[in-house]
mmCIF file of C-alpha atoms in Angstrom:
data_model
loop_
_atom_site.group_PDB
_atom_site.id
_atom_site.type_symbol
_atom_site.label_atom_id
_atom_site.label_comp_id
_atom_site.label_asym_id
_atom_site.label_seq_id
_atom_site.Cartn_x
_atom_site.Cartn_y
_atom_site.Cartn_z
ATOM 1 C CA UNK A 537 89.153 27.491 82.606
ATOM 2 C CA UNK A 538 89.029 27.150 78.815
ATOM 3 C CA UNK A 539 91.984 28.434 76.790
ATOM 4 C CA UNK A 540 91.589 31.849 75.071
ATOM 5 C CA UNK A 541 90.162 32.130 71.582
ATOM 6 C CA UNK A 542 91.760 33.820 68.575
ATOM 7 C CA UNK A 543 89.155 35.636 66.461
ATOM 8 C CA UNK A 544 89.477 38.161 63.638
ATOM 9 C CA UNK A 545 86.472 40.477 63.376
ATOM 10 C CA UNK A 546 86.815 41.156 59.632
ATOM 11 C CA UNK A 547 88.676 39.851 56.581
ATOM 12 C CA UNK A 548 88.108 39.939 52.818
ATOM 13 C CA UNK A 549 90.776 37.662 51.373
ATOM 14 C CA UNK A 550 90.987 35.914 48.012
ATOM 15 C CA UNK A 551 89.976 32.677 49.696
ATOM 16 C CA UNK A 552 91.973 29.550 48.954
ATOM 17 C CA UNK A 553 93.218 26.372 50.574
ATOM 18 C CA UNK A 554 96.509 28.173 51.202
ATOM 19 C CA UNK A 555 94.775 30.807 53.309
ATOM 20 C CA UNK A 556 92.666 28.240 55.158
ATOM 21 C CA UNK A 557 95.839 26.332 56.051
ATOM 22 C CA UNK A 558 97.479 29.554 57.228
ATOM 23 C CA UNK A 559 94.463 30.104 59.480
ATOM 24 C CA UNK A 560 95.061 26.716 61.028
ATOM 25 C CA UNK A 561 98.817 27.345 61.311
ATOM 26 C CA UNK A 562 98.019 30.587 63.124
ATOM 27 C CA UNK A 563 95.544 28.900 65.450
ATOM 28 C CA UNK A 564 92.730 31.170 64.286
ATOM 29 C CA UNK A 565 89.424 29.969 65.725
ATOM 30 C CA UNK A 566 87.036 32.216 63.776
ATOM 31 C CA UNK A 567 86.966 34.909 61.101
ATOM 32 C CA UNK A 568 84.123 37.218 60.130
ATOM 33 C CA UNK A 569 84.312 37.263 56.316
ATOM 34 C CA UNK A 570 82.771 39.808 53.964
ATOM 35 C CA UNK A 571 80.532 38.167 51.365
ATOM 36 C CA UNK A 572 78.976 41.328 49.856
ATOM 37 C CA UNK A 573 80.101 44.855 48.996
ATOM 38 C CA UNK A 574 77.612 45.984 46.334
ATOM 39 C CA UNK A 575 75.856 42.688 45.573
ATOM 40 C CA UNK A 576 72.071 42.451 45.528
ATOM 41 C CA UNK A 577 70.198 39.527 47.065
ATOM 42 C CA UNK A 578 70.612 37.050 44.193
ATOM 43 C CA UNK A 579 74.311 37.874 43.779
ATOM 44 C CA UNK A 580 74.837 37.428 47.510
ATOM 45 C CA UNK A 581 73.142 34.028 47.389
ATOM 46 C CA UNK A 582 75.566 33.103 44.601
ATOM 47 C CA UNK A 583 78.439 34.075 46.896
ATOM 48 C CA UNK A 584 76.952 31.865 49.606
ATOM 49 C CA UNK A 585 76.807 28.929 47.197
ATOM 50 C CA UNK A 586 80.507 29.499 46.479
ATOM 51 C CA UNK A 587 81.182 29.323 50.217
ATOM 52 C CA UNK A 588 79.107 26.142 50.509
ATOM 53 C CA UNK A 589 81.495 24.533 48.022
ATOM 54 C CA UNK A 590 84.472 25.715 50.066
ATOM 55 C CA UNK A 591 82.940 24.193 53.196
ATOM 56 C CA UNK A 592 82.549 20.883 51.353
ATOM 57 C CA UNK A 593 85.993 20.860 49.750
ATOM 58 C CA UNK A 594 87.870 22.026 52.847
ATOM 59 C CA UNK A 595 85.743 20.472 55.586
ATOM 60 C CA UNK A 596 88.905 19.498 57.449
ATOM 61 C CA UNK A 597 89.970 23.153 57.701
ATOM 62 C CA UNK A 598 86.844 25.357 57.901
ATOM 63 C CA UNK A 599 83.160 25.256 58.814
ATOM 64 C CA UNK A 600 80.341 27.785 58.845
ATOM 65 C CA UNK A 601 79.407 29.303 62.186
ATOM 66 C CA UNK A 602 75.959 30.560 63.170
ATOM 67 C CA UNK A 603 76.542 30.838 66.940
ATOM 68 C CA UNK A 604 79.310 31.222 69.460
ATOM 69 C CA UNK A 605 79.013 27.525 70.257
ATOM 70 C CA UNK A 606 79.752 26.721 66.605
ATOM 71 C CA UNK A 607 83.077 28.497 67.091
ATOM 72 C CA UNK A 608 83.783 26.367 70.120
ATOM 73 C CA UNK A 609 82.939 23.268 68.087
ATOM 74 C CA UNK A 610 85.219 24.382 65.254
ATOM 75 C CA UNK A 611 88.057 24.798 67.722
ATOM 76 C CA UNK A 612 87.401 21.392 69.292
ATOM 77 C CA UNK A 613 87.539 19.758 65.847
ATOM 78 C CA UNK A 614 90.661 21.583 64.651
ATOM 79 C CA UNK A 615 88.941 23.953 62.217
ATOM 80 C CA UNK A 616 88.392 27.681 61.704
ATOM 81 C CA UNK A 617 84.812 28.953 61.946
ATOM 82 C CA UNK A 618 83.639 31.256 59.158
ATOM 83 C CA UNK A 619 81.027 33.923 59.982
ATOM 84 C CA UNK A 620 79.257 35.706 57.111
ATOM 85 C CA UNK A 621 78.838 39.473 57.022
ATOM 86 C CA UNK A 622 77.879 42.222 54.574
ATOM 87 C CA UNK A 623 79.675 45.559 54.166
ATOM 88 C CA UNK A 624 76.502 46.896 52.557
ATOM 89 C CA UNK A 625 72.728 46.667 53.017
ATOM 90 C CA UNK A 626 72.353 45.992 49.272
ATOM 91 C CA UNK A 627 71.516 42.273 49.783
ATOM 92 C CA UNK A 628 68.222 43.198 51.476
ATOM 93 C CA UNK A 629 67.437 45.561 48.570
ATOM 94 C CA UNK A 630 64.377 47.610 49.631
ATOM 95 C CA UNK A 631 62.674 44.709 51.424
ATOM 96 C CA UNK A 632 62.785 44.526 55.219
ATOM 97 C CA UNK A 633 61.571 40.934 55.004
ATOM 98 C CA UNK A 634 64.955 39.906 53.625
ATOM 99 C CA UNK A 635 66.622 40.749 56.954
ATOM 100 C CA UNK A 636 65.338 37.508 58.461
ATOM 101 C CA UNK A 637 66.078 35.602 55.247
ATOM 102 C CA UNK A 638 69.759 36.585 55.138
ATOM 103 C CA UNK A 639 70.098 35.816 58.848
ATOM 104 C CA UNK A 640 68.754 32.312 58.200
ATOM 105 C CA UNK A 641 71.313 31.967 55.404
ATOM 106 C CA UNK A 642 74.055 32.685 57.918
ATOM 107 C CA UNK A 643 74.660 36.449 57.825
ATOM 108 C CA UNK A 644 75.512 37.754 61.277
ATOM 109 C CA UNK A 645 76.762 41.288 60.516
ATOM 110 C CA UNK A 646 75.425 43.928 58.138
ATOM 111 C CA UNK A 647 76.706 47.457 57.625
ATOM 112 C CA UNK A 648 73.949 50.026 57.229
ATOM 113 C CA UNK A 649 76.035 51.867 54.638
ATOM 114 C CA UNK A 650 79.290 51.421 52.813
ATOM 115 C CA UNK A 651 81.045 54.661 51.802
ATOM 116 C CA UNK A 652 77.965 56.239 50.197
ATOM 117 C CA UNK A 653 74.438 57.108 51.258
ATOM 118 C CA UNK A 654 72.203 54.039 51.353
ATOM 119 C CA UNK A 655 68.508 53.532 51.934
ATOM 120 C CA UNK A 656 69.358 53.127 55.620
ATOM 121 C CA UNK A 657 72.215 55.461 56.616
ATOM 122 C CA UNK A 658 75.054 57.680 55.403
ATOM 123 C CA UNK A 659 78.549 56.556 54.450
ATOM 124 C CA UNK A 660 81.672 58.371 55.597
ATOM 125 C CA UNK A 661 82.436 59.780 52.134
ATOM 126 C CA UNK A 662 79.248 61.856 51.871
ATOM 127 C CA UNK A 663 79.420 65.606 52.490
ATOM 128 C CA UNK A 664 76.197 65.635 54.528
ATOM 129 C CA UNK A 665 75.011 63.118 57.100
ATOM 130 C CA UNK A 666 71.296 63.334 57.978
ATOM 131 C CA UNK A 667 71.514 60.196 60.117
ATOM 132 C CA UNK A 668 69.404 57.060 60.011
ATOM 133 C CA UNK A 669 66.572 57.124 57.499
ATOM 134 C CA UNK A 670 63.023 56.033 58.304
ATOM 135 C CA UNK A 671 63.762 52.677 56.705
ATOM 136 C CA UNK A 672 67.054 52.558 58.571
ATOM 137 C CA UNK A 673 65.316 52.749 61.931
ATOM 138 C CA UNK A 674 62.882 49.996 60.956
ATOM 139 C CA UNK A 675 65.683 47.767 59.664
ATOM 140 C CA UNK A 676 67.735 48.225 62.842
ATOM 141 C CA UNK A 677 64.712 47.122 64.878
ATOM 142 C CA UNK A 678 64.310 44.050 62.665
ATOM 143 C CA UNK A 679 68.033 43.267 62.820
ATOM 144 C CA UNK A 680 67.795 43.426 66.613
ATOM 145 C CA UNK A 681 64.855 41.024 66.572
ATOM 146 C CA UNK A 682 66.513 38.288 64.528
ATOM 147 C CA UNK A 683 70.128 38.641 65.701
ATOM 148 C CA UNK A 684 71.800 40.368 62.745
ATOM 149 C CA UNK A 685 74.445 42.685 64.216
ATOM 150 C CA UNK A 686 74.441 46.333 63.125
ATOM 151 C CA UNK A 687 77.913 47.235 61.814
ATOM 152 C CA UNK A 688 78.782 50.923 61.276
ATOM 153 C CA UNK A 689 82.414 50.591 60.148
ATOM 154 C CA UNK A 690 82.012 52.717 57.004
ATOM 155 C CA UNK A 691 79.244 55.007 58.245
ATOM 156 C CA UNK A 692 79.433 58.718 59.043
ATOM 157 C CA UNK A 693 79.309 59.958 62.631
ATOM 158 C CA UNK A 694 75.686 61.103 62.988
ATOM 159 C CA UNK A 695 74.380 57.916 61.367
ATOM 160 C CA UNK A 696 76.569 55.865 63.709
ATOM 161 C CA UNK A 697 75.381 57.737 66.794
ATOM 162 C CA UNK A 698 71.772 57.356 65.615
ATOM 163 C CA UNK A 699 72.272 53.610 65.190
ATOM 164 C CA UNK A 700 73.743 53.301 68.681
ATOM 165 C CA UNK A 701 70.861 55.285 70.158
ATOM 166 C CA UNK A 702 68.114 53.441 68.261
ATOM 167 C CA UNK A 703 69.416 49.895 68.565
ATOM 168 C CA UNK A 704 68.076 47.807 71.444
ATOM 169 C CA UNK A 705 71.234 45.672 71.260
ATOM 170 C CA UNK A 706 74.934 46.559 71.179
ATOM 171 C CA UNK A 707 76.247 47.377 67.719
ATOM 172 C CA UNK A 708 79.726 46.789 66.311
ATOM 173 C CA UNK A 709 82.320 48.740 64.400
ATOM 174 C CA UNK A 710 84.173 45.706 63.124
ATOM 175 C CA UNK A 711 87.190 47.341 61.462
ATOM 176 C CA UNK A 712 88.346 50.879 62.264
ATOM 177 C CA UNK A 713 90.737 52.768 64.543
ATOM 178 C CA UNK A 714 90.525 55.989 66.572
ATOM 179 C CA UNK A 715 90.718 59.096 64.392
ATOM 180 C CA UNK A 716 92.756 60.801 67.117
ATOM 181 C CA UNK A 717 95.569 58.322 66.413
ATOM 182 C CA UNK A 718 95.278 58.526 62.625
ATOM 183 C CA UNK A 719 92.761 60.941 61.043
ATOM 184 C CA UNK A 720 91.625 58.736 58.161
ATOM 185 C CA UNK A 721 88.074 59.366 57.036
ATOM 186 C CA UNK A 722 87.173 55.800 57.989
ATOM 187 C CA UNK A 723 88.528 56.040 61.523
ATOM 188 C CA UNK A 724 86.233 57.012 64.391
ATOM 189 C CA UNK A 725 85.986 60.033 66.657
ATOM 190 C CA UNK A 726 86.254 59.765 70.426
ATOM 191 C CA UNK A 727 82.599 60.850 70.598
ATOM 192 C CA UNK A 728 81.559 57.791 68.586
ATOM 193 C CA UNK A 729 83.872 55.452 70.500
ATOM 194 C CA UNK A 730 82.585 56.640 73.880
ATOM 195 C CA UNK A 731 78.972 56.181 72.759
ATOM 196 C CA UNK A 732 79.836 52.729 71.425
ATOM 197 C CA UNK A 733 81.392 51.778 74.765
ATOM 198 C CA UNK A 734 78.529 53.165 76.846
ATOM 199 C CA UNK A 735 76.041 51.068 74.842
ATOM 200 C CA UNK A 736 77.989 47.820 75.269
ATOM 201 C CA UNK A 737 79.217 47.752 71.664
ATOM 202 C CA UNK A 738 82.406 46.294 70.189
ATOM 203 C CA UNK A 739 85.251 47.855 68.219
ATOM 204 C CA UNK A 740 87.483 45.744 65.981
ATOM 205 C CA UNK A 741 90.825 47.493 65.516
ATOM 206 C CA UNK A 742 92.005 47.547 61.910
ATOM 207 C CA UNK A 743 95.356 46.536 60.454
ATOM 208 C CA UNK A 744 94.588 47.866 56.970
ATOM 209 C CA UNK A 745 97.440 50.302 56.155
ATOM 210 C CA UNK A 746 95.181 53.239 55.215
ATOM 211 C CA UNK A 747 93.819 53.092 58.784
ATOM 212 C CA UNK A 748 97.263 53.013 60.425
ATOM 213 C CA UNK A 749 99.519 55.854 61.501
ATOM 214 C CA UNK A 750 102.451 55.802 59.043
ATOM 215 C CA UNK A 751 100.551 53.377 56.792
ATOM 216 C CA UNK A 752 102.521 50.314 55.734
ATOM 217 C CA UNK A 753 105.454 51.555 57.861
ATOM 218 C CA UNK A 754 103.399 51.495 61.060
ATOM 219 C CA UNK A 755 105.217 49.574 63.788
ATOM 220 C CA UNK A 756 103.743 46.909 66.033
ATOM 221 C CA UNK A 757 104.628 49.048 69.049
ATOM 222 C CA UNK A 758 102.749 52.050 67.633
ATOM 223 C CA UNK A 759 99.689 49.903 66.943
ATOM 224 C CA UNK A 760 99.704 48.274 70.376
ATOM 225 C CA UNK A 761 100.236 51.611 72.141
ATOM 226 C CA UNK A 762 97.120 52.816 70.291
ATOM 227 C CA UNK A 763 95.227 49.741 71.502
ATOM 228 C CA UNK A 764 96.232 50.615 75.079
ATOM 229 C CA UNK A 765 94.898 54.174 74.724
ATOM 230 C CA UNK A 766 91.686 52.850 73.172
ATOM 231 C CA UNK A 767 91.218 50.469 76.102
ATOM 232 C CA UNK A 768 91.507 53.440 78.466
ATOM 233 C CA UNK A 769 88.789 55.236 76.486
ATOM 234 C CA UNK A 770 86.407 52.303 75.954
ATOM 235 C CA UNK A 771 87.333 49.479 78.399
ATOM 236 C CA UNK A 772 89.462 46.473 77.599
ATOM 237 C CA UNK A 773 86.280 44.357 77.465
ATOM 238 C CA UNK A 774 84.936 46.077 74.350
ATOM 239 C CA UNK A 775 87.793 45.954 71.874
ATOM 240 C CA UNK A 776 89.097 43.234 69.602
ATOM 241 C CA UNK A 777 90.878 42.787 66.296
ATOM 242 C CA UNK A 778 89.177 43.402 62.947
ATOM 243 C CA UNK A 779 92.183 43.256 60.668
ATOM 244 C CA UNK A 780 90.456 44.087 57.344
ATOM 245 C CA UNK A 781 93.015 41.744 55.757
ATOM 246 C CA UNK A 782 92.571 41.585 51.968
ATOM 247 C CA UNK A 783 95.202 38.935 51.345
ATOM 248 C CA UNK A 784 95.990 37.869 47.742
ATOM 249 C CA UNK A 785 93.297 40.093 46.233
ATOM 250 C CA UNK A 786 94.063 41.641 42.817
ATOM 251 C CA UNK A 787 93.840 45.417 42.505
ATOM 252 C CA UNK A 788 90.696 45.005 40.394
ATOM 253 C CA UNK A 789 88.924 44.022 43.610
ATOM 254 C CA UNK A 790 89.726 47.253 45.422
ATOM 255 C CA UNK A 791 88.304 49.096 42.408
ATOM 256 C CA UNK A 792 85.092 47.040 42.785
ATOM 257 C CA UNK A 793 84.980 47.880 46.486
ATOM 258 C CA UNK A 794 85.251 51.613 45.799
ATOM 259 C CA UNK A 795 83.323 51.960 42.545
ATOM 260 C CA UNK A 796 80.868 49.079 42.365
ATOM 261 C CA UNK A 797 78.143 50.050 39.895
ATOM 262 C CA UNK A 798 77.286 53.434 41.360
ATOM 263 C CA UNK A 799 79.598 55.570 39.163
ATOM 264 C CA UNK A 800 81.248 55.593 35.728
ATOM 265 C CA UNK A 801 84.241 57.469 37.148
ATOM 266 C CA UNK A 802 87.126 55.972 39.072
ATOM 267 C CA UNK A 803 86.915 56.666 42.780
ATOM 268 C CA UNK A 804 90.208 56.195 44.596
ATOM 269 C CA UNK A 805 88.700 56.152 48.086
ATOM 270 C CA UNK A 806 91.509 55.983 50.611
ATOM 271 C CA UNK A 807 94.045 55.564 47.813
ATOM 272 C CA UNK A 808 95.082 57.948 45.047
ATOM 273 C CA UNK A 809 95.703 57.990 41.296
ATOM 274 C CA UNK A 810 99.377 57.270 41.938
ATOM 275 C CA UNK A 811 98.639 54.484 44.442
ATOM 276 C CA UNK A 812 95.293 53.083 43.347
ATOM 277 C CA UNK A 813 95.773 49.458 44.405
ATOM 278 C CA UNK A 814 95.919 47.647 47.700
ATOM 279 C CA UNK A 815 98.624 49.021 50.016
ATOM 280 C CA UNK A 816 101.331 46.725 51.354
ATOM 281 C CA UNK A 817 100.652 45.241 54.770
ATOM 282 C CA UNK A 818 103.090 46.056 57.598
ATOM 283 C CA UNK A 819 105.797 43.406 57.721
ATOM 284 C CA UNK A 820 104.592 42.238 61.156
ATOM 285 C CA UNK A 821 101.104 41.410 59.866
ATOM 286 C CA UNK A 822 100.951 39.761 56.449
ATOM 287 C CA UNK A 823 98.586 36.801 56.886
ATOM 288 C CA UNK A 824 96.719 34.786 59.524
ATOM 289 C CA UNK A 825 99.934 33.274 60.838
ATOM 290 C CA UNK A 826 100.840 36.777 62.073
ATOM 291 C CA UNK A 827 97.845 37.083 64.412
ATOM 292 C CA UNK A 828 99.429 35.340 67.433
ATOM 293 C CA UNK A 829 102.294 37.845 67.327
ATOM 294 C CA UNK A 830 99.864 40.648 68.131
ATOM 295 C CA UNK A 831 99.340 39.135 71.563
ATOM 296 C CA UNK A 832 103.060 39.479 72.279
ATOM 297 C CA UNK A 833 102.889 43.122 71.218
ATOM 298 C CA UNK A 834 99.920 43.749 73.494
ATOM 299 C CA UNK A 835 101.737 42.279 76.491
ATOM 300 C CA UNK A 836 104.765 44.421 75.694
ATOM 301 C CA UNK A 837 102.433 47.448 75.664
ATOM 302 C CA UNK A 838 101.417 46.722 79.253
ATOM 303 C CA UNK A 839 98.408 44.438 78.939
ATOM 304 C CA UNK A 840 98.160 41.430 81.218
ATOM 305 C CA UNK A 841 97.831 37.963 79.704
ATOM 306 C CA UNK A 842 94.103 37.954 80.534
ATOM 307 C CA UNK A 843 93.598 41.352 78.908
ATOM 308 C CA UNK A 844 95.503 40.323 75.782
ATOM 309 C CA UNK A 845 93.370 37.164 75.554
ATOM 310 C CA UNK A 846 90.208 39.263 75.684
ATOM 311 C CA UNK A 847 91.388 41.536 72.868
ATOM 312 C CA UNK A 848 92.625 38.668 70.704
ATOM 313 C CA UNK A 849 89.275 36.883 70.679
ATOM 314 C CA UNK A 850 87.475 36.280 73.953
ATOM 315 C CA UNK A 851 85.648 39.629 73.762
ATOM 316 C CA UNK A 852 84.380 38.819 70.270
ATOM 317 C CA UNK A 853 83.178 35.379 71.367
ATOM 318 C CA UNK A 854 81.275 36.866 74.305
ATOM 319 C CA UNK A 855 79.723 39.428 71.945
ATOM 320 C CA UNK A 856 78.681 36.669 69.507
ATOM 321 C CA UNK A 857 77.088 34.683 72.334
ATOM 322 C CA UNK A 858 74.924 37.659 73.292
ATOM 323 C CA UNK A 859 73.973 38.944 69.868
ATOM 324 C CA UNK A 860 73.730 36.241 67.188
ATOM 325 C CA UNK A 861 70.367 34.876 68.350
ATOM 326 C CA UNK A 862 66.842 36.329 68.605
ATOM 327 C CA UNK A 863 66.246 39.248 70.925
ATOM 328 C CA UNK A 864 65.235 38.234 74.446
ATOM 329 C CA UNK A 865 64.512 40.083 77.653
ATOM 330 C CA UNK A 866 67.913 39.302 79.163
ATOM 331 C CA UNK A 867 69.710 40.815 76.157
ATOM 332 C CA UNK A 868 67.529 43.925 76.341
ATOM 333 C CA UNK A 869 68.320 44.242 80.034
ATOM 334 C CA UNK A 870 72.044 43.850 79.308
ATOM 335 C CA UNK A 871 71.959 46.788 76.882
ATOM 336 C CA UNK A 872 69.957 48.913 79.302
ATOM 337 C CA UNK A 873 72.428 48.185 82.084
ATOM 338 C CA UNK A 874 75.366 49.057 79.816
ATOM 339 C CA UNK A 875 73.814 52.453 79.119
ATOM 340 C CA UNK A 876 73.010 53.183 82.765
#
């Protein structure tokens, strides 16, 4: 039996050799990294070229992953696998043909909306949510075909439920928590989480303070007790970690995330005028070296070793194996069985 994997379902750090070495010190096998928030196609390609340089300069520490087997290879060679994802559909602009192009460039996750309405779906900050658009339904079908995972982390409820219903393959919510535990706008209702579970989807539980009960003062026990309740709601096989770690980022970056180029006014999002920057991380989770400690917290919350291993990475790896490649009959049958 192979040893368990340690995988983080979402980070957006200010990438550096220091962070890559911390990943190795923490034994992190793979991280899904955000490479676009508001960027169009050409800007996203520029971000990919920046990552290509990182892969060259730090080839002893990191490598790009396109499949689950790439993650296994990274582990076997003492490196952390990097998986590209978008927190916006902006890189495909208004061209469905770019879905296959960005997948070939290495993208494996794409959110259908960030906080606002997009051409595809509605973000969680909009007052009205009409659900998936006509283009949204077509793009989901194309994403299913090529193996680009639908991510609804920042989307509103009806759009998320529409995506789950329309998608032929399981979708993901890579970084959010149950709203019942902490009623942040970005956290998800039990209705959404049940539908996600019934469709075979994955939830990455967030460690970003705005998504935590008590914010930066949230305790490890409180977080792990929440994970236990979520496992009861969804199944222990369909949850993982999606920390949303934004390590070493300047506050100008959180302004870019919230404001982009869509407004001339400052939008504080989950923050406020008096606390506009990044919030402090809880003291038990400050960088990638903290990830292994979550497993101890999960065991203390009543999970078995096998269950903790699933949550800390094995569930994500299984999900990647099923969903990063082209659609095939066996994957379609898996989704149908999950919904039965």
